[in-house]
mmCIF file of C-alpha atoms and ligand atoms in Angstrom:
data_model
loop_
_atom_site.group_PDB
_atom_site.id
_atom_site.type_symbol
_atom_site.label_atom_id
_atom_site.label_comp_id
_atom_site.label_asym_id
_atom_site.label_seq_id
_atom_site.Cartn_x
_atom_site.Cartn_y
_atom_site.Cartn_z
ATOM 1 C CA MET A 189 8.338 8.746 -1.674
ATOM 2 C CA PRO A 190 10.847 6.664 0.093
ATOM 3 C CA GLY A 191 12.789 6.444 3.418
ATOM 4 C CA PHE A 192 15.490 5.191 1.915
ATOM 5 C CA GLU A 193 16.687 8.390 0.473
ATOM 6 C CA LEU A 194 17.257 9.444 4.087
ATOM 7 C CA PHE A 195 19.234 6.457 5.276
ATOM 8 C CA GLY A 196 22.234 7.246 7.678
ATOM 9 C CA ALA A 197 23.580 7.448 10.772
ATOM 10 C CA GLU A 198 20.473 6.430 12.827
ATOM 11 C CA GLU A 199 19.558 3.198 11.401
ATOM 12 C CA ARG A 200 23.397 2.009 11.354
ATOM 13 C CA LYS A 201 23.442 2.667 14.890
ATOM 14 C CA GLU A 202 20.399 0.602 15.550
ATOM 15 C CA VAL A 203 21.462 -1.956 13.435
ATOM 16 C CA THR A 204 24.892 -1.928 15.495
ATOM 17 C CA ASP A 205 22.886 -2.603 18.774
ATOM 18 C CA VAL A 206 21.712 -6.337 16.896
ATOM 19 C CA LEU A 207 25.351 -6.898 15.461
ATOM 20 C CA GLN A 208 27.140 -6.205 18.714
ATOM 21 C CA THR A 209 25.244 -9.054 20.625
ATOM 22 C CA GLY A 210 24.618 -11.411 17.021
ATOM 23 C CA ILE A 211 21.157 -12.252 18.530
ATOM 24 C CA MET A 212 19.210 -11.591 14.881
ATOM 25 C CA MET A 213 16.282 -13.205 16.225
ATOM 26 C CA ARG A 214 13.091 -11.514 17.619
ATOM 27 C CA TYR A 215 12.135 -14.528 20.056
ATOM 28 C CA GLY A 216 13.807 -16.178 22.874
ATOM 29 C CA PHE A 217 17.833 -16.010 23.923
ATOM 30 C CA ASP A 218 16.858 -13.523 26.920
ATOM 31 C CA GLY A 219 20.414 -14.040 28.481
ATOM 32 C CA PRO A 220 22.335 -13.407 25.492
ATOM 33 C CA ARG A 221 20.529 -10.629 23.772
ATOM 34 C CA LYS A 222 21.425 -8.292 26.489
ATOM 35 C CA GLY A 223 17.893 -6.166 26.697
ATOM 36 C CA ILE A 224 18.014 -5.545 23.032
ATOM 37 C CA TRP A 225 14.586 -6.217 21.768
ATOM 38 C CA LYS A 226 14.292 -4.305 18.221
ATOM 39 C CA ALA A 227 11.147 -5.832 17.130
ATOM 40 C CA ILE A 228 9.234 -5.287 20.577
ATOM 41 C CA GLU A 229 10.271 -1.837 20.565
ATOM 42 C CA LEU A 230 9.755 -1.000 16.897
ATOM 43 C CA GLU A 231 5.825 -2.537 17.653
ATOM 44 C CA LYS A 232 5.408 -0.014 20.505
ATOM 45 C CA ALA A 233 7.069 2.559 18.411
ATOM 46 C CA ILE A 234 3.815 1.796 15.948
ATOM 47 C CA CYS A 235 1.353 1.745 18.400
ATOM 48 C CA ASP A 236 2.543 5.089 19.898
ATOM 49 C CA ARG A 237 2.914 6.833 16.442
ATOM 50 C CA PHE A 238 -0.218 5.547 14.789
ATOM 51 C CA GLY A 239 -2.741 5.324 17.408
ATOM 52 C CA CYS A 240 -3.639 1.771 17.864
ATOM 53 C CA SER A 241 -3.612 -0.886 20.506
ATOM 54 C CA GLN A 242 -2.119 -3.757 18.632
ATOM 55 C CA ALA A 243 0.947 -4.061 16.027
ATOM 56 C CA GLN A 244 2.170 -7.044 14.695
ATOM 57 C CA LEU A 245 5.462 -7.134 12.728
ATOM 58 C CA VAL A 246 5.846 -9.507 9.783
ATOM 59 C CA SER A 247 8.599 -10.423 7.052
ATOM 60 C CA SER A 248 6.424 -7.748 4.385
ATOM 61 C CA GLY A 249 3.333 -6.202 3.648
ATOM 62 C CA THR A 250 2.005 -9.213 1.505
ATOM 63 C CA ALA A 251 2.761 -11.382 4.876
ATOM 64 C CA ALA A 252 1.172 -8.709 6.607
ATOM 65 C CA LEU A 253 -1.841 -9.101 4.227
ATOM 66 C CA THR A 254 -2.002 -12.600 4.329
ATOM 67 C CA THR A 255 -1.794 -13.199 8.188
ATOM 68 C CA ALA A 256 -4.768 -10.317 8.803
ATOM 69 C CA MET A 257 -6.901 -12.162 6.724
ATOM 70 C CA ALA A 258 -5.969 -15.625 8.441
ATOM 71 C CA ALA A 259 -6.174 -13.718 11.860
ATOM 72 C CA LEU A 260 -10.097 -12.460 10.934
ATOM 73 C CA GLY A 261 -10.916 -15.868 9.734
ATOM 74 C CA ILE A 262 -11.061 -15.477 6.205
ATOM 75 C CA GLY A 263 -10.801 -18.354 3.995
ATOM 76 C CA TYR A 264 -12.498 -21.196 1.789
ATOM 77 C CA GLY A 265 -15.479 -19.894 -0.131
ATOM 78 C CA ASP A 266 -15.283 -16.014 1.440
ATOM 79 C CA GLU A 267 -15.471 -13.309 -0.998
ATOM 80 C CA ILE A 268 -13.094 -10.219 -0.736
ATOM 81 C CA ILE A 269 -14.402 -6.968 -1.952
ATOM 82 C CA LEU A 270 -10.910 -5.208 -3.549
ATOM 83 C CA PRO A 271 -10.142 -2.533 -5.963
ATOM 84 C CA SER A 272 -8.819 -2.981 -9.900
ATOM 85 C CA PHE A 273 -6.337 -0.649 -9.178
ATOM 86 C CA THR A 274 -3.969 -1.623 -6.023
ATOM 87 C CA PHE A 275 -0.370 -4.016 -6.116
ATOM 88 C CA VAL A 276 -0.691 -7.419 -7.386
ATOM 89 C CA ALA A 277 0.331 -8.153 -3.459
ATOM 90 C CA SER A 278 -3.585 -7.630 -2.265
ATOM 91 C CA PHE A 279 -4.830 -10.295 -4.350
ATOM 92 C CA GLU A 280 -1.953 -12.742 -3.872
ATOM 93 C CA ALA A 281 -2.877 -12.570 -0.322
ATOM 94 C CA VAL A 282 -6.665 -13.271 -0.785
ATOM 95 C CA LEU A 283 -5.609 -16.506 -2.602
ATOM 96 C CA SER A 284 -2.705 -17.269 -0.473
ATOM 97 C CA VAL A 285 -5.898 -17.752 2.162
ATOM 98 C CA GLY A 286 -7.857 -19.364 -0.227
ATOM 99 C CA ALA A 287 -10.572 -16.809 -0.611
ATOM 100 C CA ILE A 288 -12.082 -15.229 -3.701
ATOM 101 C CA PRO A 289 -10.957 -11.716 -4.799
ATOM 102 C CA VAL A 290 -14.198 -9.845 -5.953
ATOM 103 C CA PHE A 291 -12.578 -6.675 -8.161
ATOM 104 C CA VAL A 292 -14.423 -3.301 -7.962
ATOM 105 C CA ASP A 293 -13.891 -0.276 -10.006
ATOM 106 C CA VAL A 294 -12.033 2.954 -8.466
ATOM 107 C CA ASP A 295 -13.319 6.350 -8.866
ATOM 108 C CA ASP A 296 -11.494 9.701 -9.054
ATOM 109 C CA THR A 297 -10.091 9.034 -5.702
ATOM 110 C CA LEU A 298 -8.064 6.185 -7.338
ATOM 111 C CA THR A 299 -9.845 3.907 -4.307
ATOM 112 C CA LEU A 300 -12.790 1.762 -4.234
ATOM 113 C CA ASN A 301 -15.901 3.421 -5.638
ATOM 114 C CA PRO A 302 -18.327 2.805 -2.554
ATOM 115 C CA GLU A 303 -21.671 2.430 -4.788
ATOM 116 C CA ALA A 304 -19.345 -0.410 -6.833
ATOM 117 C CA VAL A 305 -18.821 -1.969 -3.216
ATOM 118 C CA ARG A 306 -22.819 -1.907 -2.997
ATOM 119 C CA LYS A 307 -23.591 -3.711 -5.682
ATOM 120 C CA ALA A 308 -20.728 -6.221 -5.537
ATOM 121 C CA ILE A 309 -22.158 -7.385 -2.040
ATOM 122 C CA THR A 310 -23.520 -11.216 -2.347
ATOM 123 C CA GLY A 311 -24.075 -13.966 0.381
ATOM 124 C CA LYS A 312 -20.820 -14.844 0.137
ATOM 125 C CA THR A 313 -18.871 -11.584 0.863
ATOM 126 C CA LYS A 314 -16.780 -11.405 4.019
ATOM 127 C CA CYS A 315 -14.822 -8.373 3.696
ATOM 128 C CA VAL A 316 -14.341 -4.968 2.088
ATOM 129 C CA MET A 317 -10.633 -4.241 1.699
ATOM 130 C CA PRO A 318 -9.700 -0.562 0.321
ATOM 131 C CA VAL A 319 -6.279 -0.207 -0.980
ATOM 132 C CA HIS A 320 -5.164 3.508 0.231
ATOM 133 C CA MET A 321 -3.242 3.789 -2.785
ATOM 134 C CA CYS A 322 -0.282 6.070 -3.759
ATOM 135 C CA GLY A 323 -0.261 7.892 -0.265
ATOM 136 C CA SER A 324 -3.818 8.805 0.036
ATOM 137 C CA MET A 325 -7.395 7.150 1.557
ATOM 138 C CA ALA A 326 -10.730 5.708 0.269
ATOM 139 C CA ASP A 327 -13.828 7.371 1.585
ATOM 140 C CA MET A 328 -13.832 5.792 4.791
ATOM 141 C CA ASP A 329 -17.023 7.061 6.076
ATOM 142 C CA ALA A 330 -18.790 5.298 3.053
ATOM 143 C CA LEU A 331 -16.966 2.130 3.442
ATOM 144 C CA GLN A 332 -17.400 1.551 7.109
ATOM 145 C CA GLN A 333 -21.286 2.372 6.853
ATOM 146 C CA ILE A 334 -21.252 -0.397 4.123
ATOM 147 C CA CYS A 335 -19.444 -2.829 5.943
ATOM 148 C CA LYS A 336 -21.522 -2.004 9.298
ATOM 149 C CA GLU A 337 -24.952 -2.217 7.470
ATOM 150 C CA ASN A 338 -24.009 -5.823 5.757
ATOM 151 C CA LYS A 339 -21.807 -7.117 8.973
ATOM 152 C CA LEU A 340 -18.902 -6.985 6.430
ATOM 153 C CA LEU A 341 -15.066 -7.076 8.398
ATOM 154 C CA LEU A 342 -12.878 -4.219 7.162
ATOM 155 C CA LEU A 343 -9.353 -4.325 6.790
ATOM 156 C CA GLU A 344 -7.228 -1.777 5.280
ATOM 157 C CA ASP A 345 -4.303 -2.212 2.877
ATOM 158 C CA ALA A 346 -2.504 1.154 3.802
ATOM 159 C CA CYS A 347 1.132 -0.190 2.541
ATOM 160 C CA GLN A 348 1.484 2.719 0.442
ATOM 161 C CA SER A 349 0.052 5.341 2.853
ATOM 162 C CA ILE A 350 2.231 5.048 5.791
ATOM 163 C CA GLY A 351 1.170 8.608 7.888
ATOM 164 C CA GLY A 352 -1.862 9.447 5.963
ATOM 165 C CA THR A 353 -4.961 9.783 8.203
ATOM 166 C CA TYR A 354 -8.607 10.044 7.613
ATOM 167 C CA LYS A 355 -10.368 12.753 9.888
ATOM 168 C CA GLY A 356 -7.832 12.373 12.426
ATOM 169 C CA LYS A 357 -7.342 8.957 12.353
ATOM 170 C CA HIS A 358 -4.249 7.011 10.867
ATOM 171 C CA LEU A 359 -5.055 5.144 7.421
ATOM 172 C CA GLY A 360 -4.549 1.219 8.622
ATOM 173 C CA THR A 361 -6.053 1.981 12.244
ATOM 174 C CA ILE A 362 -9.790 2.555 11.001
ATOM 175 C CA GLY A 363 -10.762 -1.020 9.930
ATOM 176 C CA ASP A 364 -10.737 -4.535 11.913
ATOM 177 C CA ALA A 365 -6.802 -4.306 10.660
ATOM 178 C CA GLY A 366 -5.068 -2.640 8.278
ATOM 179 C CA THR A 367 -1.240 -3.239 7.071
ATOM 180 C CA PHE A 368 1.987 -1.530 6.518
ATOM 181 C CA SER A 369 4.547 -2.375 4.091
ATOM 182 C CA PHE A 370 8.336 -1.480 4.852
ATOM 183 C CA ASP A 371 9.777 -2.909 1.611
ATOM 184 C CA PHE A 372 12.595 -0.755 -0.037
ATOM 185 C CA VAL A 373 10.759 1.705 -1.899
ATOM 186 C CA LYS A 374 7.574 2.605 0.975
ATOM 187 C CA THR A 375 7.748 5.755 2.995
ATOM 188 C CA ILE A 376 9.660 4.154 5.842
ATOM 189 C CA THR A 377 11.512 0.823 5.150
ATOM 190 C CA CYS A 378 13.336 -2.165 7.008
ATOM 191 C CA ALA A 379 14.855 -3.158 3.937
ATOM 192 C CA GLU A 380 11.840 -6.189 3.856
ATOM 193 C CA GLY A 381 8.805 -6.019 6.521
ATOM 194 C CA GLY A 382 5.488 -5.113 7.408
ATOM 195 C CA VAL A 383 3.095 -4.840 10.561
ATOM 196 C CA ILE A 384 -0.384 -5.910 11.014
ATOM 197 C CA LEU A 385 -2.291 -3.069 13.169
ATOM 198 C CA THR A 386 -5.419 -3.382 15.185
ATOM 199 C CA ASN A 387 -7.592 -2.580 18.163
ATOM 200 C CA ARG A 388 -8.850 -5.826 18.214
ATOM 201 C CA GLN A 389 -6.965 -8.007 21.151
ATOM 202 C CA ASP A 390 -8.275 -11.371 19.038
ATOM 203 C CA VAL A 391 -6.670 -10.454 15.860
ATOM 204 C CA TYR A 392 -3.520 -9.256 17.387
ATOM 205 C CA ILE A 393 -3.273 -12.725 19.451
ATOM 206 C CA ASN A 394 -4.274 -14.689 16.183
ATOM 207 C CA SER A 395 -1.512 -12.713 14.115
ATOM 208 C CA ASP A 396 1.091 -13.087 16.711
ATOM 209 C CA GLY A 397 0.529 -16.866 16.276
ATOM 210 C CA TYR A 398 0.123 -17.164 12.726
ATOM 211 C CA SER A 399 3.055 -15.549 11.536
ATOM 212 C CA ASP A 400 5.188 -17.778 13.955
ATOM 213 C CA HIS A 401 3.846 -21.605 13.369
ATOM 214 C CA GLY A 402 1.064 -21.014 15.504
ATOM 215 C CA HIS A 403 3.079 -20.544 19.007
ATOM 216 C CA ASP A 404 1.426 -19.122 21.887
ATOM 217 C CA HIS A 405 4.569 -17.301 22.960
ATOM 218 C CA LYS A 406 3.009 -17.853 26.482
ATOM 219 C CA GLY A 407 5.777 -18.795 28.074
ATOM 220 C CA SER A 408 9.735 -18.001 28.096
ATOM 221 C CA ASP A 409 11.037 -21.519 26.904
ATOM 222 C CA ARG A 410 9.882 -21.434 23.060
ATOM 223 C CA GLY A 411 10.276 -25.160 22.655
ATOM 224 C CA ALA A 412 7.377 -25.625 25.308
ATOM 225 C CA ASP A 413 5.402 -23.464 23.427
ATOM 226 C CA LEU A 414 1.426 -24.555 22.763
ATOM 227 C CA HIS A 415 0.199 -24.374 19.203
ATOM 228 C CA PRO A 416 -3.397 -23.532 19.581
ATOM 229 C CA PHE A 417 -3.981 -23.326 15.296
ATOM 230 C CA ILE A 418 -1.452 -24.335 12.497
ATOM 231 C CA GLY A 419 0.583 -21.247 11.630
ATOM 232 C CA TYR A 420 3.386 -20.499 9.130
ATOM 233 C CA ASN A 421 6.916 -18.521 9.485
ATOM 234 C CA PHE A 422 6.475 -14.953 8.394
ATOM 235 C CA ARG A 423 9.334 -13.713 11.162
ATOM 236 C CA ILE A 424 10.609 -10.274 10.711
ATOM 237 C CA SER A 425 14.511 -10.183 11.908
ATOM 238 C CA GLU A 426 15.984 -8.030 14.243
ATOM 239 C CA LEU A 427 18.285 -6.464 12.135
ATOM 240 C CA HIS A 428 15.275 -5.482 9.757
ATOM 241 C CA ALA A 429 13.451 -4.312 12.912
ATOM 242 C CA ALA A 430 16.162 -2.164 13.922
ATOM 243 C CA VAL A 431 16.575 -0.235 10.527
ATOM 244 C CA GLY A 432 12.639 0.132 10.503
ATOM 245 C CA LEU A 433 12.900 1.296 14.614
ATOM 246 C CA ALA A 434 15.646 4.189 13.244
ATOM 247 C CA GLN A 435 13.162 4.995 10.324
ATOM 248 C CA VAL A 436 9.866 5.061 12.346
ATOM 249 C CA ARG A 437 11.565 8.067 13.947
ATOM 250 C CA LYS A 438 12.242 10.061 10.799
ATOM 251 C CA LEU A 439 8.481 9.978 9.717
ATOM 252 C CA ASP A 440 7.499 13.115 10.625
ATOM 253 C CA GLN A 441 10.424 14.636 9.092
ATOM 254 C CA PHE A 442 9.820 12.547 5.891
ATOM 255 C CA LEU A 443 6.310 13.383 5.944
ATOM 256 C CA SER A 444 6.862 17.512 6.182
ATOM 257 C CA ILE A 445 9.446 17.308 2.949
ATOM 258 C CA GLN A 446 7.120 15.284 1.017
ATOM 259 C CA ARG A 447 4.372 17.997 1.343
ATOM 260 C CA LYS A 448 6.481 21.076 1.136
ATOM 261 C CA ASN A 449 7.343 19.013 -2.729
ATOM 262 C CA HIS A 450 4.369 18.204 -3.272
ATOM 263 C CA HIS A 451 2.576 21.557 -2.519
ATOM 264 C CA GLN A 452 4.924 22.972 -4.730
ATOM 265 C CA LEU A 453 5.008 20.844 -7.479
ATOM 266 C CA ARG A 454 0.742 20.934 -7.543
ATOM 267 C CA ASP A 455 1.138 24.828 -7.823
ATOM 268 C CA ILE A 456 3.196 24.569 -10.944
ATOM 269 C CA LEU A 457 0.758 21.908 -12.596
ATOM 270 C CA ASN A 458 -1.831 23.529 -11.223
ATOM 271 C CA GLN A 459 -1.385 26.346 -14.060
ATOM 272 C CA VAL A 460 -2.687 24.138 -16.731
ATOM 273 C CA PRO A 461 -6.419 24.474 -16.466
ATOM 274 C CA GLU A 462 -6.461 21.103 -18.590
ATOM 275 C CA ILE A 463 -5.142 19.329 -15.465
ATOM 276 C CA SER A 464 -7.000 18.101 -12.670
ATOM 277 C CA PHE A 465 -6.166 16.507 -9.862
ATOM 278 C CA ARG A 466 -7.311 13.417 -7.959
ATOM 279 C CA ARG A 467 -10.346 13.728 -5.361
ATOM 280 C CA ILE A 468 -8.795 13.182 -1.999
ATOM 281 C CA PRO A 469 -11.714 12.583 0.670
ATOM 282 C CA ASP A 470 -9.824 14.347 3.399
ATOM 283 C CA PRO A 471 -6.872 16.270 1.988
ATOM 284 C CA ALA A 472 -5.463 17.318 5.676
ATOM 285 C CA GLY A 473 -4.595 13.623 5.749
ATOM 286 C CA ASP A 474 -2.793 12.952 2.654
ATOM 287 C CA SER A 475 0.480 11.648 3.080
ATOM 288 C CA CYS A 476 1.886 13.397 -0.220
ATOM 289 C CA THR A 477 4.194 10.241 -1.423
ATOM 290 C CA PHE A 478 2.681 10.814 -4.819
ATOM 291 C CA LEU A 479 0.789 13.418 -6.648
ATOM 292 C CA SER A 480 -1.980 12.112 -8.655
ATOM 293 C CA TRP A 481 -3.520 13.943 -11.595
ATOM 294 C CA PHE A 482 -5.463 13.756 -14.847
ATOM 295 C CA LEU A 483 -5.123 14.723 -18.310
ATOM 296 C CA PRO A 484 -8.551 15.403 -19.934
ATOM 297 C CA THR A 485 -8.712 11.900 -22.258
ATOM 298 C CA GLU A 486 -7.071 8.678 -22.882
ATOM 299 C CA GLU A 487 -5.406 9.693 -25.861
ATOM 300 C CA ILE A 488 -3.711 13.057 -24.550
ATOM 301 C CA THR A 489 -2.227 11.265 -21.685
ATOM 302 C CA GLN A 490 -0.561 8.202 -24.019
ATOM 303 C CA ALA A 491 0.657 11.130 -26.238
ATOM 304 C CA PHE A 492 2.104 12.551 -23.065
ATOM 305 C CA VAL A 493 3.981 9.438 -21.713
ATOM 306 C CA HIS A 494 5.218 8.789 -25.386
ATOM 307 C CA GLU A 495 7.020 12.313 -25.365
ATOM 308 C CA MET A 496 8.065 11.947 -21.613
ATOM 309 C CA LYS A 497 9.951 8.795 -22.664
ATOM 310 C CA ALA A 498 11.083 9.860 -25.890
ATOM 311 C CA GLN A 499 13.053 12.911 -23.665
ATOM 312 C CA ASN A 500 13.947 10.266 -21.267
ATOM 313 C CA ILE A 501 12.260 11.884 -18.371
ATOM 314 C CA MET A 502 9.242 9.456 -17.542
ATOM 315 C CA ALA A 503 11.097 8.221 -14.545
ATOM 316 C CA GLY A 504 9.318 9.071 -11.448
ATOM 317 C CA ASN A 505 6.342 9.393 -13.129
ATOM 318 C CA PHE A 506 3.913 6.509 -13.332
ATOM 319 C CA TYR A 507 1.010 5.593 -15.976
ATOM 320 C CA TRP A 508 -0.414 2.927 -14.049
ATOM 321 C CA TYR A 509 -2.791 2.137 -16.607
ATOM 322 C CA ASP A 510 0.288 0.356 -19.169
ATOM 323 C CA ASN A 511 2.021 -0.708 -16.216
ATOM 324 C CA ASN A 512 2.102 -4.631 -15.330
ATOM 325 C CA TRP A 513 1.863 -4.359 -11.353
ATOM 326 C CA HIS A 514 -0.946 -2.405 -10.256
ATOM 327 C CA TYR A 515 -4.070 -2.372 -12.589
ATOM 328 C CA ILE A 516 -6.202 -5.321 -13.804
ATOM 329 C CA ARG A 517 -5.931 -4.800 -17.283
ATOM 330 C CA LYS A 518 -2.680 -6.350 -17.661
ATOM 331 C CA TRP A 519 -2.817 -9.081 -15.046
ATOM 332 C CA ASP A 520 -2.514 -12.039 -17.278
ATOM 333 C CA HIS A 521 -1.092 -14.417 -14.710
ATOM 334 C CA LEU A 522 -4.167 -13.892 -13.159
ATOM 335 C CA LYS A 523 -7.016 -13.411 -16.256
ATOM 336 C CA ASN A 524 -5.292 -17.212 -16.732
ATOM 337 C CA SER A 525 -4.984 -18.466 -13.394
ATOM 338 C CA ILE A 526 -1.272 -19.174 -14.054
ATOM 339 C CA VAL A 527 -0.314 -20.931 -10.809
ATOM 340 C CA LEU A 528 2.391 -23.169 -9.603
ATOM 341 C CA ASN A 529 0.300 -25.134 -6.982
ATOM 342 C CA ALA A 530 -3.018 -25.887 -7.983
ATOM 343 C CA LEU A 531 -6.175 -24.058 -7.257
ATOM 344 C CA HIS A 532 -9.467 -25.784 -6.245
ATOM 345 C CA PRO A 533 -11.239 -25.908 -9.499
ATOM 346 C CA GLU A 534 -13.854 -24.053 -7.928
ATOM 347 C CA LEU A 535 -11.762 -21.171 -6.383
ATOM 348 C CA LYS A 536 -9.772 -21.158 -10.242
ATOM 349 C CA SER A 537 -12.718 -20.745 -12.026
ATOM 350 C CA ALA A 538 -14.075 -17.850 -9.690
ATOM 351 C CA VAL A 539 -10.827 -16.015 -9.602
ATOM 352 C CA MET A 540 -10.764 -16.229 -13.884
ATOM 353 C CA ALA A 541 -14.416 -15.086 -13.674
ATOM 354 C CA GLU A 542 -13.629 -12.115 -11.709
ATOM 355 C CA ALA A 543 -10.202 -11.316 -13.426
ATOM 356 C CA ASN A 544 -11.756 -11.441 -16.646
ATOM 357 C CA LYS A 545 -14.639 -8.803 -16.014
ATOM 358 C CA SER A 546 -14.422 -5.643 -17.847
ATOM 359 C CA PHE A 547 -13.989 -2.177 -15.839
ATOM 360 C CA PRO A 548 -14.979 0.641 -17.880
ATOM 361 C CA SER A 549 -15.602 3.016 -15.240
ATOM 362 C CA SER A 550 -12.134 2.523 -13.861
ATOM 363 C CA ASP A 551 -10.277 2.446 -17.396
ATOM 364 C CA ARG A 552 -12.031 5.854 -17.858
ATOM 365 C CA VAL A 553 -10.437 7.262 -14.414
ATOM 366 C CA MET A 554 -6.551 4.965 -15.065
ATOM 367 C CA GLY A 555 -6.489 6.011 -18.767
ATOM 368 C CA ARG A 556 -5.702 9.606 -17.765
ATOM 369 C CA CYS A 557 -4.067 9.613 -14.675
ATOM 370 C CA ILE A 558 -0.315 9.887 -14.193
ATOM 371 C CA SER A 559 1.137 9.678 -10.786
ATOM 372 C CA THR A 560 4.241 11.563 -9.630
ATOM 373 C CA ALA A 561 6.203 10.085 -7.245
ATOM 374 C CA ILE A 562 7.227 12.895 -4.624
ATOM 375 C CA GLY A 563 11.167 12.641 -3.986
ATOM 376 C CA LEU A 564 12.744 13.874 -0.768
ATOM 377 C CA LEU A 565 16.134 14.878 -1.837
ATOM 378 C CA TRP A 566 14.508 17.243 -4.357
ATOM 379 C CA THR A 567 16.033 20.868 -4.233
ATOM 380 C CA GLU A 568 12.985 24.006 -5.004
ATOM 381 C CA GLU A 569 15.052 24.265 -8.623
ATOM 382 C CA GLN A 570 14.346 20.774 -9.386
ATOM 383 C CA ILE A 571 10.750 20.749 -8.578
ATOM 384 C CA ILE A 572 10.286 23.778 -11.206
ATOM 385 C CA GLU A 573 12.232 22.299 -13.643
ATOM 386 C CA LYS A 574 10.572 19.198 -13.357
ATOM 387 C CA GLY A 575 7.453 20.903 -13.251
ATOM 388 C CA ASN A 576 7.883 22.905 -16.232
ATOM 389 C CA LYS A 577 9.142 20.411 -18.513
ATOM 390 C CA ILE A 578 5.763 18.229 -17.579
ATOM 391 C CA ILE A 579 3.565 21.390 -18.321
ATOM 392 C CA GLY A 580 5.677 22.292 -21.675
ATOM 393 C CA ILE A 581 5.163 18.517 -22.981
ATOM 394 C CA ILE A 582 1.395 18.884 -22.058
ATOM 395 C CA LYS A 583 0.748 22.313 -23.572
ATOM 396 C CA LYS A 584 2.684 21.220 -26.685
ATOM 397 C CA ILE A 585 0.438 18.425 -26.895
ATOM 398 C CA LEU A 586 -2.778 20.086 -26.743
ATOM 399 C CA ALA A 587 -1.455 23.106 -29.130
ATOM 400 C CA GLN A 588 -1.053 20.140 -31.617
ATOM 401 C CA LYS A 589 -4.729 18.510 -30.835
ATOM 402 C CA SER A 590 -6.197 21.685 -31.303
ATOM 403 C CA VAL A 591 -4.382 22.131 -34.701
ATOM 404 C CA SER A 592 -5.162 18.734 -36.056
ATOM 405 C CA ALA A 593 -9.205 19.018 -34.640
HETATM 406 C C1 PLP B 646 3.988 -2.520 -1.430
HETATM 407 C C2 PLP B 646 2.782 -3.252 -1.435
HETATM 408 C C3 PLP B 646 1.769 -4.618 -0.764
HETATM 409 C C4 PLP B 646 2.982 -5.511 -0.497
HETATM 410 O O1 PLP B 646 4.202 -4.943 0.616
HETATM 411 P P1 PLP B 646 5.810 -6.195 0.346
HETATM 412 O O2 PLP B 646 6.067 -5.549 1.915
HETATM 413 O O3 PLP B 646 6.465 -5.274 -0.780
HETATM 414 O O4 PLP B 646 5.248 -7.402 0.239
HETATM 415 C C5 PLP B 646 0.651 -4.448 -0.640
HETATM 416 N N1 PLP B 646 -0.148 -3.734 -1.139
HETATM 417 C C6 PLP B 646 0.253 -2.355 -1.581
HETATM 418 C C7 PLP B 646 -0.976 -1.608 -1.875
HETATM 419 C C8 PLP B 646 1.322 -2.219 -1.661
HETATM 420 O O5 PLP B 646 1.658 -0.858 -2.138
#
């Protein structure tokens, strides 16, 4: 799964280029930097590799989401539709721009259920934000259609699905804007970093300014820049961009290893008829960072997780249903709206109402789902061993259930 597994000489070389001039900031210092512009180079490489017209690097995936929302003009009074299964950063970003997160069910794609999205649209809805969870994609045709019919913005959180595609287009480049995270455990890493991808010039210009105190970046004298609007500092450093530059050049290698390991593990699990797999709207576009699969019932899944933990082999397998970061069921801080800086009372009550809704259809999916993170360094023998241990435990549990039934 993560690019850090194959960190090496290429990353060290890029970072050394920056350390030799000592200019670690992405803007200015034109003379002393001696022609070294890692952030600009990485933005160009991202546009080329993923096929979008503009890319704005920032300090994290969370900052990328916040910046994209601001750049799209999403704020006070606006509702953003997002899935009940995502990483906490998705709703953190919504709150940071003062908008209301409206959670809706996921289906067996582990992403937004288009019908649930339709039902959640109100007069306040401004944006639909699919999250391409665990390496694979949402049903983008259906979501694009809904956005078109209802004149809504489409913002793709593709932080976990770098290199995945849908009908030939890269995830993150299909909507009005998209984001990647380059944090330490993502498909490619900058240590910390993120990017906003867009084909809209206005969104790019807003992102460029917003992530650097509203600077217009028009002249070569930073002190003389104008500030057409208020921004923040979400800049990436040259050191981080340098790491990312080496990593993006290795992406094809990471993806081909992931696909090979994923398919091998899938073939092993496929031997058990009780195991089913995540539905992938465009199977050719799966980035294969995870293999996500289902057991027949929540009870069997709980027993499986219990046994995997007892045998100390759960590492790398995720039962999101019980995890504090990825599924709404355990987001107590959000349900209770516990914040350090007070929210507007209207926003606070809207957030609490949303976060405390129940999601029985998501529960039916997530309660039975396990995602296995695909390693880049696995050997074929290790995959066979991992796969066989998993199916051994499942067969044992299924046999116990049939005896007790
Ligand atoms: C990792 C992640 C983010 C946030 O990225 P950071 O770089 O860690 O801030 C946002 N959304 C999803 C779905 C993620 O997995």
